[in-house]
CSV table of C-alpha atoms and ligand atoms in Angstrom, one decimal:
chain,number,residue,atom,x,y,z
S,1,MET,CA,-9.9,33.3,-14.3
S,2,ARG,CA,-8.9,30.6,-12.0
S,3,THR,CA,-9.7,26.7,-11.2
S,4,SER,CA,-10.2,27.1,-7.5
S,5,TYR,CA,-13.2,29.5,-5.8
S,6,ASP,CA,-14.3,29.9,-2.7
S,7,VAL,CA,-17.9,30.3,-3.7
S,8,THR,CA,-19.2,29.4,-7.3
S,9,ILE,CA,-22.6,30.6,-8.1
S,10,ILE,CA,-24.9,28.8,-10.7
S,11,GLY,CA,-27.8,31.5,-12.5
S,12,ALA,CA,-27.1,35.6,-13.1
S,13,GLY,CA,-30.7,35.9,-12.5
S,14,LEU,CA,-31.5,38.6,-9.8
S,15,ALA,CA,-30.8,36.4,-6.8
S,16,GLY,CA,-27.5,35.1,-8.1
S,17,LEU,CA,-26.4,38.7,-8.8
S,18,GLN,CA,-27.2,40.4,-5.7
S,19,CYS,CA,-25.7,37.2,-4.0
S,20,ALA,CA,-22.1,37.6,-6.0
S,21,ARG,CA,-21.8,40.6,-5.7
S,22,LEU,CA,-22.4,41.0,-2.3
S,23,LEU,CA,-20.0,37.5,-1.2
S,24,ALA,CA,-17.5,39.7,-3.4
S,25,ARG,CA,-18.1,42.8,-1.5
S,26,GLN,CA,-16.5,39.9,1.8
S,27,GLY,CA,-13.8,39.1,0.4
S,28,LEU,CA,-14.4,35.7,-0.8
S,29,SER,CA,-13.5,34.3,-3.9
S,30,VAL,CA,-16.5,33.7,-6.2
S,31,LEU,CA,-17.2,32.5,-9.8
S,32,LEU,CA,-20.6,33.0,-10.7
S,33,VAL,CA,-22.3,31.6,-14.2
S,34,ASP,CA,-24.4,31.0,-16.7
S,35,ARG,CA,-25.5,29.0,-19.5
S,36,LYS,CA,-26.7,32.7,-21.1
S,37,ASN,CA,-24.4,34.8,-23.6
S,38,THR,CA,-25.9,38.1,-21.9
S,39,LEU,CA,-28.6,39.0,-19.7
S,40,ASP,CA,-30.0,40.6,-21.2
S,41,GLN,CA,-31.4,38.3,-23.0
S,42,LYS,CA,-34.2,35.6,-22.4
S,43,VAL,CA,-35.6,37.8,-19.6
S,44,HIS,CA,-38.6,35.4,-18.6
S,45,THR,CA,-40.3,38.8,-15.2
S,46,THR,CA,-42.5,41.7,-15.5
S,47,GLY,CA,-40.1,43.8,-13.4
S,48,ILE,CA,-42.5,44.9,-11.3
S,49,PHE,CA,-40.2,46.3,-7.7
S,50,VAL,CA,-42.7,46.6,-4.8
S,51,ARG,CA,-42.3,49.8,-3.2
S,52,ARG,CA,-40.5,47.3,0.3
S,53,THR,CA,-37.9,46.4,-1.7
S,54,LEU,CA,-37.8,49.7,-3.8
S,55,VAL,CA,-36.7,51.8,-0.3
S,56,ASP,CA,-34.8,48.4,0.9
S,57,PHE,CA,-33.0,48.0,-1.7
S,58,ASP,CA,-30.3,50.0,-4.2
S,59,LEU,CA,-31.6,49.4,-7.5
S,60,PRO,CA,-29.9,51.5,-10.0
S,61,GLU,CA,-32.9,54.6,-10.2
S,62,ASP,CA,-31.7,54.6,-14.5
S,63,SER,CA,-33.2,50.8,-14.4
S,64,LEU,CA,-36.5,51.2,-13.2
S,65,GLY,CA,-39.6,52.8,-14.9
S,66,PRO,CA,-42.0,55.5,-14.0
S,67,PRO,CA,-43.7,54.5,-10.1
S,68,ILE,CA,-47.0,53.2,-10.1
S,69,LYS,CA,-49.7,54.3,-7.2
S,70,HIS,CA,-52.7,53.2,-9.8
S,71,VAL,CA,-54.6,48.9,-9.6
S,72,THR,CA,-57.8,48.0,-11.2
S,73,LEU,CA,-58.9,44.5,-10.2
S,74,TYR,CA,-61.9,43.4,-13.3
S,75,SER,CA,-64.5,40.2,-12.6
S,76,PRO,CA,-64.3,38.1,-15.6
S,77,ALA,CA,-67.3,40.1,-16.5
S,78,HIS,CA,-64.8,43.3,-16.1
S,79,ARG,CA,-66.7,44.9,-13.5
S,80,SER,CA,-63.7,47.1,-12.2
S,81,LEU,CA,-62.4,47.7,-8.8
S,82,GLU,CA,-60.4,50.6,-8.7
S,83,LEU,CA,-57.4,51.4,-5.8
S,84,VAL,CA,-55.3,54.2,-5.5
S,85,SER,CA,-52.6,53.7,-3.0
S,86,GLN,CA,-50.5,56.9,-1.2
S,87,HIS,CA,-47.7,56.0,-2.3
S,88,ASP,CA,-45.9,55.0,-5.5
S,89,GLU,CA,-46.6,51.1,-5.2
S,90,PHE,CA,-44.3,50.3,-8.1
S,91,ARG,CA,-41.7,50.1,-10.3
S,92,ILE,CA,-40.5,48.4,-13.1
S,93,GLY,CA,-38.0,47.0,-14.4
S,94,ARG,CA,-35.9,47.6,-17.2
S,95,MET,CA,-34.8,44.0,-16.2
S,96,GLY,CA,-31.8,43.9,-19.3
S,97,GLN,CA,-30.7,46.6,-18.3
S,98,LEU,CA,-30.9,46.2,-14.6
S,99,TYR,CA,-28.8,42.4,-14.4
S,100,GLN,CA,-25.9,44.4,-16.9
S,101,ARG,CA,-25.8,46.7,-14.0
S,102,TYR,CA,-25.6,44.1,-11.5
S,103,LEU,CA,-23.2,42.6,-12.8
S,104,GLN,CA,-21.2,45.9,-13.6
S,105,GLN,CA,-21.2,45.7,-10.2
S,106,CYS,CA,-20.3,42.1,-9.4
S,107,LEU,CA,-16.7,42.6,-11.7
S,108,HIS,CA,-15.7,45.9,-10.0
S,109,ALA,CA,-16.0,43.8,-6.2
S,110,GLY,CA,-13.6,40.9,-8.2
S,111,VAL,CA,-16.4,38.0,-8.9
S,112,ASP,CA,-15.0,36.1,-12.4
S,113,TRP,CA,-17.7,36.1,-14.5
S,114,LEU,CA,-17.8,32.4,-16.7
S,115,PRO,CA,-21.2,32.6,-18.8
S,116,GLN,CA,-22.4,30.2,-22.3
S,117,THR,CA,-21.1,28.0,-20.3
S,118,SER,CA,-23.6,25.2,-17.6
S,119,TYR,CA,-23.7,23.8,-15.0
S,120,LEU,CA,-24.0,19.8,-15.4
S,121,GLY,CA,-22.7,18.1,-11.9
S,122,HIS,CA,-20.8,18.4,-9.6
S,123,SER,CA,-18.3,15.5,-7.6
S,124,ILE,CA,-16.7,15.4,-3.9
S,125,ALA,CA,-13.7,13.0,-3.6
S,126,ASN,CA,-11.0,13.6,-0.5
S,127,GLY,CA,-13.1,16.6,0.4
S,128,LYS,CA,-12.9,18.6,-2.4
S,129,LEU,CA,-15.8,19.8,-5.1
S,130,THR,CA,-15.5,19.4,-7.8
S,131,LEU,CA,-17.9,21.2,-11.1
S,132,ARG,CA,-18.2,19.7,-14.0
S,133,LEU,CA,-19.0,22.6,-16.3
S,134,SER,CA,-19.8,23.1,-20.2
S,135,SER,CA,-16.5,24.9,-20.7
S,136,ALA,CA,-14.5,23.8,-17.8
S,137,SER,CA,-14.2,21.5,-14.3
S,138,ILE,CA,-13.1,23.7,-11.3
S,139,THR,CA,-13.1,23.6,-7.5
S,140,THR,CA,-15.3,25.4,-5.4
S,141,ARG,CA,-15.4,25.3,-1.2
S,142,TYR,CA,-18.8,26.3,-1.4
S,143,LEU,CA,-21.8,26.5,-4.1
S,144,ILE,CA,-25.1,28.2,-4.8
S,145,GLY,CA,-27.8,27.1,-6.7
S,146,ALA,CA,-29.3,30.7,-8.6
S,147,ASP,CA,-30.6,28.0,-11.2
S,148,GLY,CA,-34.4,29.1,-10.6
S,149,ALA,CA,-37.6,27.3,-10.7
S,150,ARG,CA,-36.1,23.8,-11.4
S,151,SER,CA,-33.2,24.1,-10.9
S,152,ARG,CA,-30.5,21.6,-11.1
S,153,VAL,CA,-27.9,22.6,-8.3
S,154,ALA,CA,-31.0,21.3,-5.7
S,155,ARG,CA,-31.9,17.8,-7.3
S,156,ASP,CA,-27.7,17.5,-7.7
S,157,LEU,CA,-27.3,18.3,-4.0
S,158,LYS,CA,-30.5,16.7,-2.9
S,159,LEU,CA,-31.4,19.1,-1.8
S,160,GLU,CA,-36.2,20.2,-1.7
S,161,LEU,CA,-37.1,21.1,-4.9
S,162,ASN,CA,-40.6,23.0,-5.6
S,163,ARG,CA,-43.4,21.1,-7.1
S,164,GLU,CA,-46.0,23.5,-8.1
S,165,PHE,CA,-45.7,26.1,-10.7
S,166,ILE,CA,-48.0,28.2,-12.5
S,167,VAL,CA,-46.9,29.7,-15.6
S,168,GLY,CA,-46.4,33.2,-17.6
S,169,VAL,CA,-46.2,34.4,-21.3
S,170,GLU,CA,-46.6,37.8,-22.2
S,171,ASN,CA,-46.0,40.1,-24.6
S,172,VAL,CA,-44.0,44.0,-24.0
S,173,PHE,CA,-45.4,46.8,-25.4
S,174,GLU,CA,-43.5,50.1,-26.5
S,175,GLY,CA,-45.7,53.0,-27.6
S,176,ALA,CA,-49.0,51.7,-26.3
S,177,VAL,CA,-52.2,54.1,-25.4
S,178,LEU,CA,-53.9,53.4,-21.7
S,179,ASP,CA,-55.4,56.8,-20.5
S,180,GLY,CA,-54.6,57.7,-17.6
S,181,PRO,CA,-52.2,57.3,-14.6
S,182,PRO,CA,-49.7,54.2,-14.8
S,183,ARG,CA,-51.1,51.7,-13.6
S,184,LEU,CA,-51.5,47.5,-13.2
S,185,LEU,CA,-54.3,46.4,-14.9
S,186,CYS,CA,-55.3,42.5,-13.2
S,187,PHE,CA,-57.9,40.6,-14.9
S,188,LEU,CA,-59.7,37.7,-12.6
S,189,ASP,CA,-61.0,35.1,-15.1
S,190,PRO,CA,-60.6,31.1,-14.9
S,191,LYS,CA,-59.9,30.7,-18.6
S,192,LEU,CA,-57.7,33.7,-19.0
S,193,ALA,CA,-55.6,32.7,-16.8
S,194,PRO,CA,-56.9,29.9,-14.0
S,195,GLY,CA,-55.6,30.0,-10.5
S,196,TYR,CA,-53.2,33.2,-11.3
S,197,ILE,CA,-54.2,36.8,-13.9
S,198,ALA,CA,-54.0,38.4,-16.4
S,199,TRP,CA,-52.6,41.6,-15.9
S,200,ILE,CA,-51.7,44.8,-17.9
S,201,ALA,CA,-48.7,46.8,-16.7
S,202,HIS,CA,-48.3,50.2,-18.0
S,203,ASP,CA,-46.0,52.9,-16.6
S,204,GLY,CA,-46.4,55.2,-19.6
S,205,GLU,CA,-43.2,54.0,-21.4
S,206,GLU,CA,-43.6,50.1,-21.2
S,207,THR,CA,-46.3,48.1,-21.8
S,208,HIS,CA,-47.0,44.5,-19.9
S,209,LEU,CA,-49.8,42.1,-21.9
S,210,GLY,CA,-49.1,38.3,-19.9
S,211,VAL,CA,-51.5,35.7,-18.1
S,212,GLY,CA,-50.4,33.1,-15.8
S,213,GLY,CA,-51.8,30.2,-14.6
S,214,TYR,CA,-51.9,25.9,-14.2
S,215,PRO,CA,-50.2,24.9,-17.0
S,216,SER,CA,-51.8,21.8,-17.2
S,217,LEU,CA,-55.2,23.6,-17.2
S,218,PHE,CA,-54.7,25.8,-19.9
S,219,ASP,CA,-52.5,26.8,-23.5
S,220,PRO,CA,-50.0,29.8,-22.4
S,221,VAL,CA,-50.0,30.9,-25.4
S,222,THR,CA,-53.2,30.8,-26.8
S,223,ALA,CA,-54.9,32.8,-24.1
S,224,LEU,CA,-52.3,35.4,-23.9
S,225,GLN,CA,-53.7,36.4,-27.7
S,226,ASP,CA,-57.7,35.9,-26.4
S,227,PHE,CA,-56.5,38.0,-23.7
S,228,ARG,CA,-55.7,40.6,-26.4
S,229,SER,CA,-58.4,41.2,-27.9
S,230,ARG,CA,-60.7,40.5,-25.0
S,231,VAL,CA,-58.5,44.3,-23.7
S,232,GLU,CA,-58.6,46.0,-27.4
S,233,ASP,CA,-61.3,48.4,-25.6
S,234,ILE,CA,-58.7,48.8,-22.8
S,235,ILE,CA,-55.1,49.1,-23.9
S,236,ASP,CA,-54.6,50.5,-28.1
S,237,VAL,CA,-51.3,47.6,-28.9
S,238,GLY,CA,-52.3,48.1,-32.5
S,239,LYS,CA,-49.7,50.9,-33.0
S,240,ALA,CA,-47.1,50.1,-29.9
S,241,LYS,CA,-43.6,48.3,-31.4
S,242,GLN,CA,-43.7,44.9,-29.6
S,243,ILE,CA,-39.8,44.2,-28.0
S,244,GLU,CA,-39.7,41.0,-26.8
S,245,SER,CA,-41.6,38.7,-25.4
S,246,ARG,CA,-41.6,36.8,-22.2
S,247,ALA,CA,-42.3,32.9,-20.4
S,248,GLY,CA,-41.1,31.2,-17.9
S,249,PHE,CA,-42.2,29.0,-15.3
S,250,ILE,CA,-43.1,30.1,-11.6
S,251,PRO,CA,-42.7,28.3,-8.0
S,252,VAL,CA,-46.0,28.7,-6.5
S,253,GLY,CA,-45.2,26.6,-3.1
S,254,GLY,CA,-44.1,28.6,-0.8
S,255,VAL,CA,-39.9,29.1,0.4
S,256,LEU,CA,-38.3,25.2,0.5
S,257,GLY,CA,-37.8,23.8,3.9
S,258,ASN,CA,-34.4,22.0,2.9
S,259,ILE,CA,-32.9,24.3,1.1
S,260,ALA,CA,-28.5,24.1,2.6
S,261,ASN,CA,-25.8,21.6,3.1
S,262,SER,CA,-23.1,21.2,3.9
S,263,THR,CA,-22.1,21.3,0.6
S,264,GLY,CA,-24.2,24.2,-0.6
S,265,LEU,CA,-27.8,25.9,-0.5
S,266,LEU,CA,-31.2,27.7,-2.2
S,267,ILE,CA,-31.7,31.0,-3.5
S,268,GLY,CA,-34.5,33.1,-5.4
S,269,ASP,CA,-36.8,30.7,-6.4
S,270,ALA,CA,-34.1,27.7,-6.6
S,271,ALA,CA,-35.3,27.6,-3.0
S,272,GLY,CA,-39.3,29.4,-4.1
S,273,ALA,CA,-38.5,31.7,-2.6
S,274,VAL,CA,-41.6,33.4,-4.1
S,275,SER,CA,-45.1,34.4,-2.8
S,276,PRO,CA,-47.2,31.7,-3.4
S,277,LEU,CA,-49.9,34.3,-3.6
S,278,THR,CA,-48.9,37.7,-5.7
S,279,ALA,CA,-46.5,35.4,-7.1
S,280,GLY,CA,-43.4,38.4,-6.8
S,281,GLY,CA,-39.9,36.9,-6.7
S,282,LEU,CA,-37.9,39.6,-7.0
S,283,ASP,CA,-38.1,40.9,-3.2
S,284,PRO,CA,-37.5,37.3,-1.9
S,285,CYS,CA,-34.5,37.2,-5.0
S,286,MET,CA,-32.7,40.4,-2.9
S,287,ARG,CA,-33.3,39.0,0.9
S,288,LEU,CA,-32.5,35.1,0.9
S,289,SER,CA,-29.5,36.6,-1.1
S,290,ALA,CA,-28.5,38.8,1.6
S,291,PHE,CA,-28.7,36.6,3.5
S,292,ALA,CA,-27.1,33.7,2.1
S,293,ALA,CA,-24.4,36.0,1.9
S,294,SER,CA,-23.7,36.4,5.5
S,295,VAL,CA,-24.3,32.9,5.9
S,296,VAL,CA,-21.7,30.7,4.2
S,297,THR,CA,-19.7,34.2,4.8
S,298,GLU,CA,-20.1,33.0,8.2
S,299,TYR,CA,-19.7,29.2,7.3
S,300,LEU,CA,-16.7,29.8,4.9
S,301,SER,CA,-14.9,31.9,7.8
S,302,THR,CA,-15.4,30.2,10.5
S,303,GLY,CA,-15.8,25.9,9.3
S,304,ASP,CA,-18.8,25.7,11.5
S,305,VAL,CA,-21.7,23.8,10.2
S,306,GLN,CA,-24.1,25.8,13.1
S,307,ALA,CA,-23.8,28.3,10.8
S,308,LEU,CA,-25.9,26.4,8.0
S,309,GLN,CA,-28.8,26.0,10.4
S,310,ALA,CA,-30.0,29.6,10.7
S,311,TYR,CA,-30.8,28.9,7.1
S,312,SER,CA,-33.8,26.8,6.5
S,313,GLY,CA,-37.0,27.9,5.2
S,314,GLU,CA,-38.7,26.6,7.8
S,315,LEU,CA,-37.6,29.9,9.0
S,316,PHE,CA,-39.9,31.4,7.2
S,317,ARG,CA,-42.6,29.0,6.2
S,318,SER,CA,-44.7,29.8,8.9
S,319,ARG,CA,-45.1,33.9,7.7
S,320,PHE,CA,-46.5,32.5,4.7
S,321,ALA,CA,-49.7,30.3,6.3
S,322,SER,CA,-52.0,33.3,5.3
S,323,ARG,CA,-50.3,33.0,1.6
S,324,LEU,CA,-50.7,29.5,1.2
S,325,TRP,CA,-53.7,29.3,2.3
S,326,ALA,CA,-54.9,31.8,0.0
S,327,ARG,CA,-53.0,30.0,-3.2
S,328,ARG,CA,-55.2,26.9,-2.5
S,329,ILE,CA,-58.4,29.0,-2.3
S,330,ALA,CA,-57.0,30.3,-6.1
S,331,ALA,CA,-55.9,27.1,-7.0
S,332,GLY,CA,-59.4,26.0,-6.5
S,333,LEU,CA,-61.5,29.0,-7.9
S,334,ARG,CA,-62.4,27.7,-11.9
S,335,GLN,CA,-66.4,28.9,-11.9
S,336,PRO,CA,-66.4,32.3,-13.2
S,337,GLN,CA,-69.7,32.7,-11.5
S,338,LEU,CA,-67.6,33.0,-7.7
S,339,LEU,CA,-64.9,34.7,-9.0
S,340,GLU,CA,-67.0,37.0,-10.1
S,341,LEU,CA,-68.7,37.0,-6.6
S,342,GLY,CA,-66.0,37.4,-4.8
S,343,CYS,CA,-64.9,40.2,-6.8
S,344,ALA,CA,-68.3,41.7,-5.8
S,345,VAL,CA,-67.7,41.0,-1.8
S,346,LEU,CA,-64.7,42.6,-2.6
S,347,ARG,CA,-66.1,46.1,-3.7
S,348,LEU,CA,-67.7,46.4,-0.6
S,349,PRO,CA,-66.0,49.0,1.3
S,350,VAL,CA,-65.5,47.0,4.2
S,351,PHE,CA,-63.7,44.3,2.4
S,352,SER,CA,-62.2,46.4,-0.8
S,353,ARG,CA,-59.4,47.0,2.6
S,354,LEU,CA,-58.1,43.0,2.3
S,355,ALA,CA,-58.0,44.8,-1.9
S,356,ASN,CA,-55.7,47.0,-0.9
S,357,HIS,CA,-53.8,44.9,1.7
S,358,VAL,CA,-52.8,42.2,-1.1
S,359,PHE,CA,-51.3,44.3,-3.4
S,360,PHE,CA,-49.9,47.5,-1.2
S,361,GLY,CA,-48.7,45.6,1.9
S,362,ARG,CA,-45.4,45.7,2.6
S,363,GLY,CA,-45.2,41.7,3.8
S,364,SER,CA,-43.8,40.1,0.5
S,365,PHE,CA,-40.9,38.1,1.8
S,366,PRO,CA,-40.3,38.3,5.8
S,367,ASP,CA,-36.9,40.6,6.5
S,368,VAL,CA,-34.5,37.6,7.7
S,369,MET,CA,-32.8,40.2,10.1
S,370,ASP,CA,-36.8,39.6,11.9
S,371,GLN,CA,-35.9,35.6,12.7
S,372,PRO,CA,-35.4,35.4,16.8
S,373,THR,CA,-32.1,33.0,15.2
S,374,LEU,CA,-31.0,35.2,13.7
S,375,VAL,CA,-31.2,38.2,16.4
S,376,CYS,CA,-29.5,36.1,19.0
S,377,ARG,CA,-26.6,34.9,16.9
S,378,GLN,CA,-25.6,39.0,15.9
S,379,HIS,CA,-26.0,39.7,19.2
S,380,SER,CA,-24.0,36.0,20.6
I,1,FAD,C1,-43.6,36.0,-17.2
I,1,FAD,C2,-43.1,36.2,-15.2
I,1,FAD,C3,-43.8,37.2,-14.0
I,1,FAD,C4,-43.8,37.8,-13.5
I,1,FAD,N1,-43.7,38.9,-13.5
I,1,FAD,C5,-42.6,39.1,-12.2
I,1,FAD,C6,-42.2,40.8,-11.1
I,1,FAD,O1,-43.3,41.0,-11.7
I,1,FAD,N2,-43.0,40.7,-10.1
I,1,FAD,C7,-41.6,39.8,-9.1
I,1,FAD,O2,-41.9,40.4,-8.4
I,1,FAD,N3,-41.7,38.6,-9.5
I,1,FAD,C8,-41.7,38.1,-10.5
I,1,FAD,N4,-41.8,36.5,-11.1
I,1,FAD,C9,-41.2,36.1,-10.3
I,1,FAD,C10,-39.9,36.6,-10.5
I,1,FAD,O3,-39.1,36.7,-11.7
I,1,FAD,C11,-38.7,35.4,-10.1
I,1,FAD,O4,-38.9,34.8,-8.9
I,1,FAD,C12,-37.3,35.8,-10.0
I,1,FAD,O5,-37.3,36.5,-11.5
I,1,FAD,C13,-36.8,34.2,-10.5
I,1,FAD,O6,-35.1,34.6,-10.1
I,1,FAD,P1,-33.4,33.5,-9.7
I,1,FAD,O7,-32.7,35.0,-10.3
I,1,FAD,O8,-33.9,32.9,-8.3
I,1,FAD,O9,-34.0,33.3,-11.5
I,1,FAD,P2,-34.1,32.8,-12.8
I,1,FAD,O10,-33.8,34.8,-13.3
I,1,FAD,O11,-34.5,32.3,-12.6
I,1,FAD,O12,-32.3,33.3,-12.9
I,1,FAD,C14,-31.4,31.7,-13.0
I,1,FAD,C15,-31.0,32.2,-14.3
I,1,FAD,O13,-29.6,30.7,-13.8
I,1,FAD,C16,-29.4,30.5,-15.2
I,1,FAD,N5,-28.8,29.1,-15.3
I,1,FAD,C17,-30.0,27.6,-15.5
I,1,FAD,N6,-29.8,26.4,-15.2
I,1,FAD,C18,-28.8,26.4,-15.6
I,1,FAD,C19,-27.2,25.8,-15.5
I,1,FAD,N7,-27.3,24.3,-15.8
I,1,FAD,N8,-26.0,26.4,-15.6
I,1,FAD,C20,-25.5,28.0,-16.3
I,1,FAD,N9,-27.1,28.3,-15.8
I,1,FAD,C21,-28.2,28.3,-15.3
I,1,FAD,C22,-30.9,30.8,-16.0
I,1,FAD,O14,-29.3,30.8,-17.4
I,1,FAD,C23,-31.5,32.0,-15.3
I,1,FAD,O15,-29.8,33.3,-15.9
I,1,FAD,C24,-42.5,36.4,-12.8
I,1,FAD,C25,-42.3,34.9,-12.9
I,1,FAD,C26,-42.0,35.2,-14.8
I,1,FAD,C27,-42.1,33.7,-14.7
């Protein structure tokens, strides 16, 4: 290991791994740091990838479960709305394996990997950026915070911090029995999942049972137990093997505005890059990290601080306006009767298109190459 790098990335979740391998492929020296010992431990995502990500990125086939086209949306009284896509819409990632595969690609591209190491802080003296890590001190030209929803790097760099969170918990099973094809089952219930949903994601091999909601409004562990007994008639996990429990905070306030300065920038959850409506963050991890890698490469090769101006959350926020409104509405819907009514409306053929759009629409995180600023930069 060296003592000086072009770029140091804190956090080897999907955002950090994606960014590290792209930067190293550009010939930069990259150090990737994570406090975890191995990346297949303490996974905190269900790992549902949407079609747009599956089409646009090179996710390893052997790290993905069978495709899913069916979604069932349940009202609080368990009245259901069935949605079926013509396409394979979702696949559940085998996330431990996927992280390991991406780590292998990082190492192959020349990234230095420092596991079991925490980022503790940084200092700048004589224009030199020094990072204090739990196992070493190193200097770096640029720092990237991929350290998750409650990012320490964001705080240290005086960038914007996530302020609105939901919390999700789930159990993962092998061998659960659910009749019919692989599918996602989403349950609207303000007690079990205030402001979000409870879910069963079943791809025929793996089954995830989870609840999410605003942490001040429920106890997620108790809610998950209640949910499990409420869905006994739908899914039988009695003889299934529980292989994991997962949990984590999800920032749902939309992508943050101020996410870069001349010392460092933020990607993934640290940048609030999560859909406020669906709480999906994996597609944003892939897209924003790719964008960050191109901006940082340009900045370090030219030394031109202007390059960083393109990396502003403000560019994306306007594209999230409707989803932020939908989040406000979801956060305020506390009456089961209101949700029941909303679900009854969605079952009307004319409105079921809206439900189809939410689940099967192709609008995840905006494609950065769609941004006018970037298109201009590319052509200039
Ligand atoms: C229960 C749950 C289910 C979800 N399901 C889905 C889903 O199905 N589909 C979807 O699209 N999105 C989902 N999300 C959201 C999605 O998982 C996240 O948006 C995404 O995983 C964020 O990745 P990341 O790399 O930014 O952060 P993380 O995966 O959180 O990675 C951050 C890394 O930084 C490390 N780290 C943190 N602090 C330090 C430090 N000081 N020093 C060193 N290392 C540090 C951590 O160990 C961690 O490995 C879910 C989230 C949760 C909580």
